[in-house]
């Protein structure tokens, strides 16, 4: 009879946050965001103590942050922390977090130019 430990396999999650558009305009700092995630992600109820279970890596060439986890980890939690970081830096009014695929988030600017033209046409 197989042991119960074999049924509980190590869960591997890998999420990518692409911040290339705001970084190309110079309004978003990837190093600050990486540090923010490192300080705020909670593992077993403790913030900032990632250990070997969660790893954060920043790719400067592509302006991406990769979060890898060996424990159950929610993609929604990353979105929550990203929105919290944007609010803290007063960027929430101009940048939004969009899921570009199953394991990817992308930071994009709101389409403000298109919204202004629609209002003028109605008048």
GROMACS .gro file of C-alpha atoms in nm:
model
  123
    1UNK     CA    1   0.000   0.000   0.000
    2UNK     CA    2   0.152   0.339  -0.100
    3UNK     CA    3   0.221   0.596   0.166
    4UNK     CA    4   0.003   0.906   0.201
    5UNK     CA    5   0.308   1.132   0.158
    6UNK     CA    6   0.335   1.040  -0.209
    7UNK     CA    7  -0.013   1.179  -0.283
    8UNK     CA    8   0.089   1.522  -0.154
    9UNK     CA    9   0.327   1.633  -0.429
   10UNK     CA   10   0.510   1.964  -0.420
   11UNK     CA   11   0.290   2.220  -0.591
   12UNK     CA   12   0.489   2.435  -0.833
   13UNK     CA   13   0.349   2.776  -0.928
   14UNK     CA   14   0.520   3.029  -1.151
   15UNK     CA   15   0.369   3.371  -1.212
   16UNK     CA   16   0.508   3.655  -1.423
   17UNK     CA   17   0.431   4.026  -1.385
   18UNK     CA   18   0.524   4.228  -1.693
   19UNK     CA   19   0.580   4.597  -1.619
   20UNK     CA   20   0.752   4.691  -1.946
   21UNK     CA   21   0.506   4.961  -2.058
   22UNK     CA   22   0.520   5.178  -1.741
   23UNK     CA   23   0.895   5.115  -1.706
   24UNK     CA   24   0.962   5.235  -2.061
   25UNK     CA   25   0.797   5.568  -1.971
   26UNK     CA   26   1.004   5.589  -1.653
   27UNK     CA   27   0.712   5.599  -1.407
   28UNK     CA   28   0.762   5.249  -1.261
   29UNK     CA   29   1.067   5.121  -1.073
   30UNK     CA   30   1.111   4.744  -1.089
   31UNK     CA   31   1.364   4.728  -0.806
   32UNK     CA   32   1.123   4.897  -0.563
   33UNK     CA   33   0.844   4.666  -0.673
   34UNK     CA   34   1.062   4.358  -0.622
   35UNK     CA   35   1.157   4.475  -0.272
   36UNK     CA   36   0.791   4.550  -0.194
   37UNK     CA   37   0.687   4.199  -0.296
   38UNK     CA   38   0.972   4.046  -0.095
   39UNK     CA   39   0.869   4.239   0.216
   40UNK     CA   40   0.492   4.185   0.183
   41UNK     CA   41   0.439   3.827   0.060
   42UNK     CA   42   0.324   3.615   0.352
   43UNK     CA   43   0.442   3.258   0.398
   44UNK     CA   44   0.278   3.069   0.684
   45UNK     CA   45   0.135   3.393   0.822
   46UNK     CA   46   0.467   3.578   0.835
   47UNK     CA   47   0.551   3.860   0.594
   48UNK     CA   48   0.902   3.892   0.454
   49UNK     CA   49   1.016   3.540   0.543
   50UNK     CA   50   1.002   3.366   0.206
   51UNK     CA   51   1.267   3.100   0.271
   52UNK     CA   52   1.301   2.834   0.005
   53UNK     CA   53   0.928   2.808  -0.065
   54UNK     CA   54   0.885   3.136  -0.260
   55UNK     CA   55   1.142   3.292  -0.492
   56UNK     CA   56   1.125   3.634  -0.659
   57UNK     CA   57   1.342   3.704  -0.963
   58UNK     CA   58   1.361   4.026  -1.168
   59UNK     CA   59   1.454   4.025  -1.537
   60UNK     CA   60   1.587   4.371  -1.624
   61UNK     CA   61   1.609   4.309  -1.999
   62UNK     CA   62   1.239   4.224  -2.040
   63UNK     CA   63   1.111   4.427  -1.741
   64UNK     CA   64   0.946   4.128  -1.577
   65UNK     CA   65   0.925   3.987  -1.226
   66UNK     CA   66   0.884   3.612  -1.183
   67UNK     CA   67   0.743   3.468  -0.861
   68UNK     CA   68   0.800   3.093  -0.818
   69UNK     CA   69   0.645   2.898  -0.535
   70UNK     CA   70   0.666   2.542  -0.405
   71UNK     CA   71   0.368   2.593  -0.174
   72UNK     CA   72   0.008   2.670  -0.274
   73UNK     CA   73   0.011   3.030  -0.395
   74UNK     CA   74  -0.265   3.245  -0.539
   75UNK     CA   75  -0.232   3.452  -0.855
   76UNK     CA   76  -0.499   3.681  -0.712
   77UNK     CA   77  -0.273   3.754  -0.412
   78UNK     CA   78  -0.008   3.887  -0.652
   79UNK     CA   79  -0.266   4.111  -0.817
   80UNK     CA   80  -0.373   4.238  -0.475
   81UNK     CA   81  -0.014   4.322  -0.378
   82UNK     CA   82   0.054   4.484  -0.716
   83UNK     CA   83  -0.253   4.709  -0.684
   84UNK     CA   84  -0.150   4.796  -0.330
   85UNK     CA   85   0.198   4.895  -0.453
   86UNK     CA   86   0.049   5.112  -0.728
   87UNK     CA   87  -0.180   5.287  -0.478
   88UNK     CA   88   0.111   5.348  -0.239
   89UNK     CA   89   0.310   5.515  -0.519
   90UNK     CA   90   0.008   5.715  -0.651
   91UNK     CA   91   0.009   5.526  -0.981
   92UNK     CA   92  -0.325   5.350  -0.939
   93UNK     CA   93  -0.512   5.625  -1.129
   94UNK     CA   94  -0.305   5.568  -1.446
   95UNK     CA   95  -0.195   5.204  -1.442
   96UNK     CA   96  -0.408   4.891  -1.425
   97UNK     CA   97  -0.327   4.523  -1.375
   98UNK     CA   98  -0.450   4.295  -1.653
   99UNK     CA   99  -0.425   3.916  -1.680
  100UNK     CA  100  -0.263   3.856  -2.019
  101UNK     CA  101  -0.263   3.475  -1.986
  102UNK     CA  102  -0.317   3.204  -1.727
  103UNK     CA  103   0.006   3.271  -1.537
  104UNK     CA  104   0.085   3.628  -1.646
  105UNK     CA  105  -0.014   3.975  -1.536
  106UNK     CA  106   0.064   4.288  -1.733
  107UNK     CA  107   0.069   4.648  -1.616
  108UNK     CA  108  -0.097   4.878  -1.868
  109UNK     CA  109  -0.196   5.241  -1.888
  110UNK     CA  110  -0.564   5.330  -1.897
  111UNK     CA  111  -0.685   5.446  -2.239
  112UNK     CA  112  -0.753   5.804  -2.137
  113UNK     CA  113  -0.725   5.957  -2.486
  114UNK     CA  114  -1.010   5.743  -2.625
  115UNK     CA  115  -1.244   5.827  -2.336
  116UNK     CA  116  -1.205   6.202  -2.383
  117UNK     CA  117  -1.304   6.190  -2.751
  118UNK     CA  118  -1.629   6.007  -2.675
  119UNK     CA  119  -1.738   6.275  -2.429
  120UNK     CA  120  -1.676   6.553  -2.679
  121UNK     CA  121  -1.882   6.380  -2.950
  122UNK     CA  122  -2.185   6.352  -2.722
  123UNK     CA  123  -2.205   6.725  -2.657
   0.00000   0.00000   0.00000
